[in-house]
Amino acid sequence: MKRDSIFQAIPIKTLENGDRLLSSKGVSAPKTKFPYTIIQSGESLQFFQRVALSLLTYKESIIKDWELINETKIINTINCKKAKVTYKGRNWIVWYSTEIPFPYGPYKFSGLPGLIVKITEDKGDYDFELVKSTPSSKLKGKLVNIYENRYTNAVETTQPKFEETLKNATDNPLGVLANSDTNIIQGQEIIRNRQKEREKNKDGESPIELNYNSKKAPLKKRAYQQ
């Protein structure tokens, strides 16, 4: 969100041919390893991610089959309660706080009667933990923007079709761009080198949703801010 706020503030120049140019020269923005945007509204959430030249989106319901467990724990000075859930091929152990009555958490994990403070996959492949929070009193007068190109003019699809498109674009990026009538003047060698690097690391991939790929990999730790 910090990254998006910075880019949202960068002026956009309109060229004579009508094209719009965003110049980020000299701008320092925080990096993120999350290429997707997830927006929750009521009982559903919407997933957005850019694949090649297209912004794709799909909808799904929030998790409702949480198993609430009568066990408590203090994590980073926050009183938490325990819950469990099996979600798309993985079993998760969750610690949430009813003292922070927001039904949110990292990734697609939401729907509990309190903010998720820590959520861990039972085999240790993924581990999310809240490491910092900011009091609302310190946010008064501050505006945090989500960059509009993350969620506007998206093509709606289903998750299986999204996963198939993402796989095709990852396995053959040059071919996907060629099929879209895009002329790649520069950067072909860079794309090829990235593709070779990905092939070398393919056996270490471990997607968070195992419905589409059941390979195992080392622990992936994620820290998030609320």
mmCIF file of C-alpha atoms in Angstrom:
data_model
loop_
_atom_site.group_PDB
_atom_site.id
_atom_site.type_symbol
_atom_site.label_atom_id
_atom_site.label_comp_id
_atom_site.label_asym_id
_atom_site.label_seq_id
_atom_site.Cartn_x
_atom_site.Cartn_y
_atom_site.Cartn_z
ATOM 1 C CA MET A 1 0.000 0.000 0.000
ATOM 2 C CA LYS A 2 2.928 2.323 0.678
ATOM 3 C CA ARG A 3 4.292 1.512 -2.782
ATOM 4 C CA ASP A 4 0.933 2.199 -4.406
ATOM 5 C CA SER A 5 0.557 5.504 -2.546
ATOM 6 C CA ILE A 6 3.922 6.668 -3.865
ATOM 7 C CA PHE A 7 3.124 5.745 -7.468
ATOM 8 C CA GLN A 8 -0.367 7.255 -7.170
ATOM 9 C CA ALA A 9 1.267 10.606 -6.359
ATOM 10 C CA ILE A 10 3.550 10.571 -9.423
ATOM 11 C CA PRO A 11 2.236 12.985 -12.114
ATOM 12 C CA ILE A 12 1.224 11.403 -15.434
ATOM 13 C CA LYS A 13 2.208 13.239 -18.611
ATOM 14 C CA THR A 14 -0.057 13.021 -21.665
ATOM 15 C CA LEU A 15 1.904 12.841 -24.931
ATOM 16 C CA GLU A 16 0.846 14.412 -28.240
ATOM 17 C CA ASN A 17 -0.400 11.067 -29.559
ATOM 18 C CA GLY A 18 -2.639 10.645 -26.541
ATOM 19 C CA ASP A 19 -0.448 8.100 -24.748
ATOM 20 C CA ARG A 20 0.080 8.603 -21.040
ATOM 21 C CA LEU A 21 3.583 8.441 -19.584
ATOM 22 C CA LEU A 22 4.340 7.641 -15.953
ATOM 23 C CA SER A 23 7.883 8.641 -15.076
ATOM 24 C CA SER A 24 9.202 7.101 -11.872
ATOM 25 C CA LYS A 25 12.778 8.275 -12.397
ATOM 26 C CA GLY A 26 14.366 9.153 -9.084
ATOM 27 C CA VAL A 27 11.448 7.711 -7.127
ATOM 28 C CA SER A 28 12.237 5.248 -4.354
ATOM 29 C CA ALA A 29 9.363 2.912 -3.529
ATOM 30 C CA PRO A 30 9.163 -0.101 -1.184
ATOM 31 C CA LYS A 31 9.299 -3.432 -2.990
ATOM 32 C CA THR A 32 6.657 -6.120 -2.613
ATOM 33 C CA LYS A 33 6.661 -9.841 -3.396
ATOM 34 C CA PHE A 34 2.872 -9.972 -3.600
ATOM 35 C CA PRO A 35 1.853 -9.473 -7.263
ATOM 36 C CA TYR A 36 -1.851 -9.740 -6.513
ATOM 37 C CA THR A 37 -4.526 -7.523 -4.971
ATOM 38 C CA ILE A 38 -7.402 -8.979 -2.939
ATOM 39 C CA ILE A 39 -10.459 -6.886 -2.110
ATOM 40 C CA GLN A 40 -13.041 -8.211 0.346
ATOM 41 C CA SER A 41 -16.637 -7.029 0.265
ATOM 42 C CA GLY A 42 -19.179 -8.602 2.586
ATOM 43 C CA GLU A 43 -19.264 -12.370 2.119
ATOM 44 C CA SER A 44 -17.060 -12.471 -0.984
ATOM 45 C CA LEU A 45 -13.594 -11.479 -2.089
ATOM 46 C CA GLN A 46 -12.175 -10.540 -5.470
ATOM 47 C CA PHE A 47 -8.676 -11.520 -6.598
ATOM 48 C CA PHE A 48 -6.755 -9.364 -9.125
ATOM 49 C CA GLN A 49 -3.420 -10.093 -10.793
ATOM 50 C CA ARG A 50 -1.752 -8.965 -13.995
ATOM 51 C CA VAL A 51 -0.760 -11.790 -16.346
ATOM 52 C CA ALA A 52 1.371 -10.696 -19.311
ATOM 53 C CA LEU A 53 -0.502 -7.661 -20.675
ATOM 54 C CA SER A 54 -3.893 -8.453 -19.152
ATOM 55 C CA LEU A 55 -5.311 -7.726 -15.716
ATOM 56 C CA LEU A 56 -7.397 -10.735 -14.684
ATOM 57 C CA THR A 57 -9.860 -11.122 -11.821
ATOM 58 C CA TYR A 58 -12.035 -13.809 -10.276
ATOM 59 C CA LYS A 59 -14.421 -13.942 -7.323
ATOM 60 C CA GLU A 60 -14.917 -16.460 -4.549
ATOM 61 C CA SER A 61 -16.668 -16.688 -1.191
ATOM 62 C CA ILE A 62 -14.848 -15.979 2.050
ATOM 63 C CA ILE A 63 -13.889 -18.959 4.213
ATOM 64 C CA LYS A 64 -16.807 -20.069 6.391
ATOM 65 C CA ASP A 65 -15.767 -23.473 7.723
ATOM 66 C CA TRP A 66 -13.407 -22.261 10.451
ATOM 67 C CA GLU A 67 -13.076 -24.594 13.441
ATOM 68 C CA LEU A 68 -12.962 -22.436 16.592
ATOM 69 C CA ILE A 69 -10.906 -23.961 19.418
ATOM 70 C CA ASN A 70 -11.099 -23.127 23.132
ATOM 71 C CA GLU A 71 -7.438 -22.189 23.508
ATOM 72 C CA THR A 72 -5.756 -18.814 24.041
ATOM 73 C CA LYS A 73 -2.281 -17.394 23.569
ATOM 74 C CA ILE A 74 -0.546 -14.007 23.731
ATOM 75 C CA ILE A 75 1.312 -13.092 20.527
ATOM 76 C CA ASN A 76 3.216 -9.794 20.353
ATOM 77 C CA THR A 77 1.250 -8.528 23.407
ATOM 78 C CA ILE A 78 -2.091 -9.342 21.683
ATOM 79 C CA ASN A 79 -4.557 -11.759 23.304
ATOM 80 C CA CYS A 80 -5.440 -14.375 20.697
ATOM 81 C CA LYS A 81 -7.785 -17.319 20.242
ATOM 82 C CA LYS A 82 -7.109 -20.434 18.203
ATOM 83 C CA ALA A 83 -8.836 -21.739 15.088
ATOM 84 C CA LYS A 84 -8.159 -24.287 12.351
ATOM 85 C CA VAL A 85 -9.169 -24.639 8.721
ATOM 86 C CA THR A 86 -8.391 -26.827 5.713
ATOM 87 C CA TYR A 87 -8.141 -24.590 2.677
ATOM 88 C CA LYS A 88 -7.358 -25.737 -0.856
ATOM 89 C CA GLY A 89 -5.103 -28.628 0.025
ATOM 90 C CA ARG A 90 -3.383 -27.261 3.135
ATOM 91 C CA ASN A 91 -4.204 -27.400 6.849
ATOM 92 C CA TRP A 92 -3.817 -24.111 8.717
ATOM 93 C CA ILE A 93 -3.463 -23.251 12.414
ATOM 94 C CA VAL A 94 -4.724 -19.755 13.159
ATOM 95 C CA TRP A 95 -4.459 -17.290 16.024
ATOM 96 C CA TYR A 96 -6.885 -14.367 15.884
ATOM 97 C CA SER A 97 -7.869 -11.563 18.264
ATOM 98 C CA THR A 98 -11.448 -10.566 19.076
ATOM 99 C CA GLU A 99 -9.953 -7.455 20.695
ATOM 100 C CA ILE A 100 -9.407 -6.248 17.117
ATOM 101 C CA PRO A 101 -12.890 -6.946 15.669
ATOM 102 C CA PHE A 102 -12.009 -6.964 11.975
ATOM 103 C CA PRO A 103 -12.586 -10.232 10.054
ATOM 104 C CA TYR A 104 -9.404 -9.908 8.003
ATOM 105 C CA GLY A 105 -6.020 -11.551 7.608
ATOM 106 C CA PRO A 106 -3.257 -12.175 5.063
ATOM 107 C CA TYR A 107 -3.947 -13.561 1.587
ATOM 108 C CA LYS A 108 -7.547 -14.904 1.343
ATOM 109 C CA PHE A 109 -7.825 -15.777 5.020
ATOM 110 C CA SER A 110 -10.789 -13.879 6.442
ATOM 111 C CA GLY A 111 -14.136 -14.498 8.063
ATOM 112 C CA LEU A 112 -13.112 -14.990 11.704
ATOM 113 C CA PRO A 113 -14.603 -12.834 14.509
ATOM 114 C CA GLY A 114 -11.319 -10.943 14.856
ATOM 115 C CA LEU A 115 -8.100 -9.993 13.097
ATOM 116 C CA ILE A 116 -5.737 -12.856 12.255
ATOM 117 C CA VAL A 117 -2.458 -12.253 14.104
ATOM 118 C CA LYS A 118 -0.696 -15.462 13.063
ATOM 119 C CA ILE A 119 -1.533 -18.262 10.635
ATOM 120 C CA THR A 120 0.740 -21.230 9.931
ATOM 121 C CA GLU A 121 0.461 -24.163 7.537
ATOM 122 C CA ASP A 122 0.708 -27.329 9.626
ATOM 123 C CA LYS A 123 3.767 -28.668 7.751
ATOM 124 C CA GLY A 124 5.552 -25.317 8.019
ATOM 125 C CA ASP A 125 5.600 -24.407 4.320
ATOM 126 C CA TYR A 126 3.937 -21.030 4.979
ATOM 127 C CA ASP A 127 3.888 -18.838 8.073
ATOM 128 C CA PHE A 128 2.242 -15.395 8.256
ATOM 129 C CA GLU A 129 2.570 -13.226 11.353
ATOM 130 C CA LEU A 130 1.476 -9.690 12.146
ATOM 131 C CA VAL A 131 4.666 -7.829 13.066
ATOM 132 C CA LYS A 132 3.441 -4.235 13.240
ATOM 133 C CA SER A 133 0.237 -2.266 13.662
ATOM 134 C CA THR A 134 -0.435 1.484 13.626
ATOM 135 C CA PRO A 135 -3.010 3.128 15.926
ATOM 136 C CA SER A 136 -5.832 4.899 14.096
ATOM 137 C CA SER A 137 -4.918 8.113 15.946
ATOM 138 C CA LYS A 138 -1.649 8.214 13.987
ATOM 139 C CA LEU A 139 -3.440 7.716 10.669
ATOM 140 C CA LYS A 140 -5.701 10.758 10.942
ATOM 141 C CA GLY A 141 -5.307 13.018 7.917
ATOM 142 C CA LYS A 142 -3.272 10.412 6.022
ATOM 143 C CA LEU A 143 -4.455 8.888 2.768
ATOM 144 C CA VAL A 144 -3.290 5.465 1.613
ATOM 145 C CA ASN A 145 -3.971 4.749 -2.050
ATOM 146 C CA ILE A 146 -4.174 1.458 -3.901
ATOM 147 C CA TYR A 147 -2.836 2.011 -7.413
ATOM 148 C CA GLU A 148 -5.846 1.940 -9.741
ATOM 149 C CA ASN A 149 -4.265 -0.250 -12.411
ATOM 150 C CA ARG A 150 -4.302 -3.070 -9.835
ATOM 151 C CA TYR A 151 -8.090 -3.417 -9.996
ATOM 152 C CA THR A 152 -9.684 -1.286 -12.755
ATOM 153 C CA ASN A 153 -10.605 -2.572 -16.250
ATOM 154 C CA ALA A 154 -9.905 -6.173 -15.257
ATOM 155 C CA VAL A 155 -11.085 -9.127 -17.352
ATOM 156 C CA GLU A 156 -13.298 -11.394 -15.247
ATOM 157 C CA THR A 157 -12.560 -15.110 -15.364
ATOM 158 C CA THR A 158 -12.627 -18.188 -13.121
ATOM 159 C CA GLN A 159 -9.774 -19.345 -10.908
ATOM 160 C CA PRO A 160 -9.042 -22.496 -12.990
ATOM 161 C CA LYS A 161 -8.837 -20.399 -16.173
ATOM 162 C CA PHE A 162 -6.696 -17.826 -14.378
ATOM 163 C CA GLU A 163 -4.270 -20.516 -13.194
ATOM 164 C CA GLU A 164 -4.054 -21.943 -16.731
ATOM 165 C CA THR A 165 -3.366 -18.495 -18.227
ATOM 166 C CA LEU A 166 -0.749 -17.756 -15.566
ATOM 167 C CA LYS A 167 0.995 -21.078 -16.219
ATOM 168 C CA ASN A 168 1.079 -20.452 -19.985
ATOM 169 C CA ALA A 169 2.443 -16.940 -19.498
ATOM 170 C CA THR A 170 5.099 -18.167 -17.058
ATOM 171 C CA ASP A 171 6.178 -21.163 -19.142
ATOM 172 C CA ASN A 172 6.267 -19.290 -22.459
ATOM 173 C CA PRO A 173 6.308 -15.494 -21.945
ATOM 174 C CA LEU A 174 7.709 -14.678 -25.405
ATOM 175 C CA GLY A 175 5.064 -16.808 -27.107
ATOM 176 C CA VAL A 176 2.250 -15.179 -25.145
ATOM 177 C CA LEU A 177 3.461 -11.707 -26.087
ATOM 178 C CA ALA A 178 3.849 -12.737 -29.739
ATOM 179 C CA ASN A 179 0.260 -14.051 -29.817
ATOM 180 C CA SER A 180 -0.942 -10.680 -28.526
ATOM 181 C CA ASP A 181 0.592 -8.943 -31.566
ATOM 182 C CA THR A 182 3.166 -7.247 -29.353
ATOM 183 C CA ASN A 183 6.524 -6.445 -30.932
ATOM 184 C CA ILE A 184 9.350 -6.950 -28.440
ATOM 185 C CA ILE A 185 12.087 -4.594 -29.540
ATOM 186 C CA GLN A 186 14.271 -4.877 -26.457
ATOM 187 C CA GLY A 187 14.520 -7.235 -23.566
ATOM 188 C CA GLN A 188 14.128 -10.612 -25.322
ATOM 189 C CA GLU A 189 17.413 -11.875 -23.892
ATOM 190 C CA ILE A 190 16.398 -10.734 -20.397
ATOM 191 C CA ILE A 191 13.101 -12.644 -20.683
ATOM 192 C CA ARG A 192 14.927 -15.765 -21.901
ATOM 193 C CA ASN A 193 17.402 -15.591 -19.007
ATOM 194 C CA ARG A 194 14.578 -15.200 -16.499
ATOM 195 C CA GLN A 195 12.841 -18.177 -18.041
ATOM 196 C CA LYS A 196 16.000 -20.302 -17.726
ATOM 197 C CA GLU A 197 16.364 -19.244 -14.088
ATOM 198 C CA ARG A 198 12.758 -20.178 -13.386
ATOM 199 C CA GLU A 199 13.226 -23.618 -14.965
ATOM 200 C CA LYS A 200 16.212 -24.228 -12.676
ATOM 201 C CA ASN A 201 14.152 -23.285 -9.603
ATOM 202 C CA LYS A 202 10.947 -25.033 -10.670
ATOM 203 C CA ASP A 203 11.367 -28.023 -8.349
ATOM 204 C CA GLY A 204 11.461 -25.666 -5.368
ATOM 205 C CA GLU A 205 8.104 -24.074 -6.083
ATOM 206 C CA SER A 206 5.374 -24.590 -3.503
ATOM 207 C CA PRO A 207 2.115 -22.750 -4.298
ATOM 208 C CA ILE A 208 -0.035 -21.687 -1.384
ATOM 209 C CA GLU A 209 -3.032 -23.440 -2.977
ATOM 210 C CA LEU A 210 -2.250 -27.081 -3.671
ATOM 211 C CA ASN A 211 -5.300 -27.686 -5.862
ATOM 212 C CA TYR A 212 -3.179 -26.851 -8.883
ATOM 213 C CA ASN A 213 0.273 -28.088 -7.902
ATOM 214 C CA SER A 214 1.188 -30.569 -5.171
ATOM 215 C CA LYS A 215 4.982 -30.120 -5.183
ATOM 216 C CA LYS A 216 6.700 -29.489 -1.873
ATOM 217 C CA ALA A 217 9.332 -26.886 -1.110
ATOM 218 C CA PRO A 218 11.195 -25.279 1.807
ATOM 219 C CA LEU A 219 9.475 -23.062 4.356
ATOM 220 C CA LYS A 220 8.125 -19.753 3.072
ATOM 221 C CA LYS A 221 7.745 -17.116 5.768
ATOM 222 C CA ARG A 222 5.644 -14.003 5.221
ATOM 223 C CA ALA A 223 5.263 -10.981 7.473
ATOM 224 C CA TYR A 224 2.410 -8.585 6.939
ATOM 225 C CA GLN A 225 1.296 -5.230 8.311
ATOM 226 C CA GLN A 226 -2.232 -4.173 9.267
#
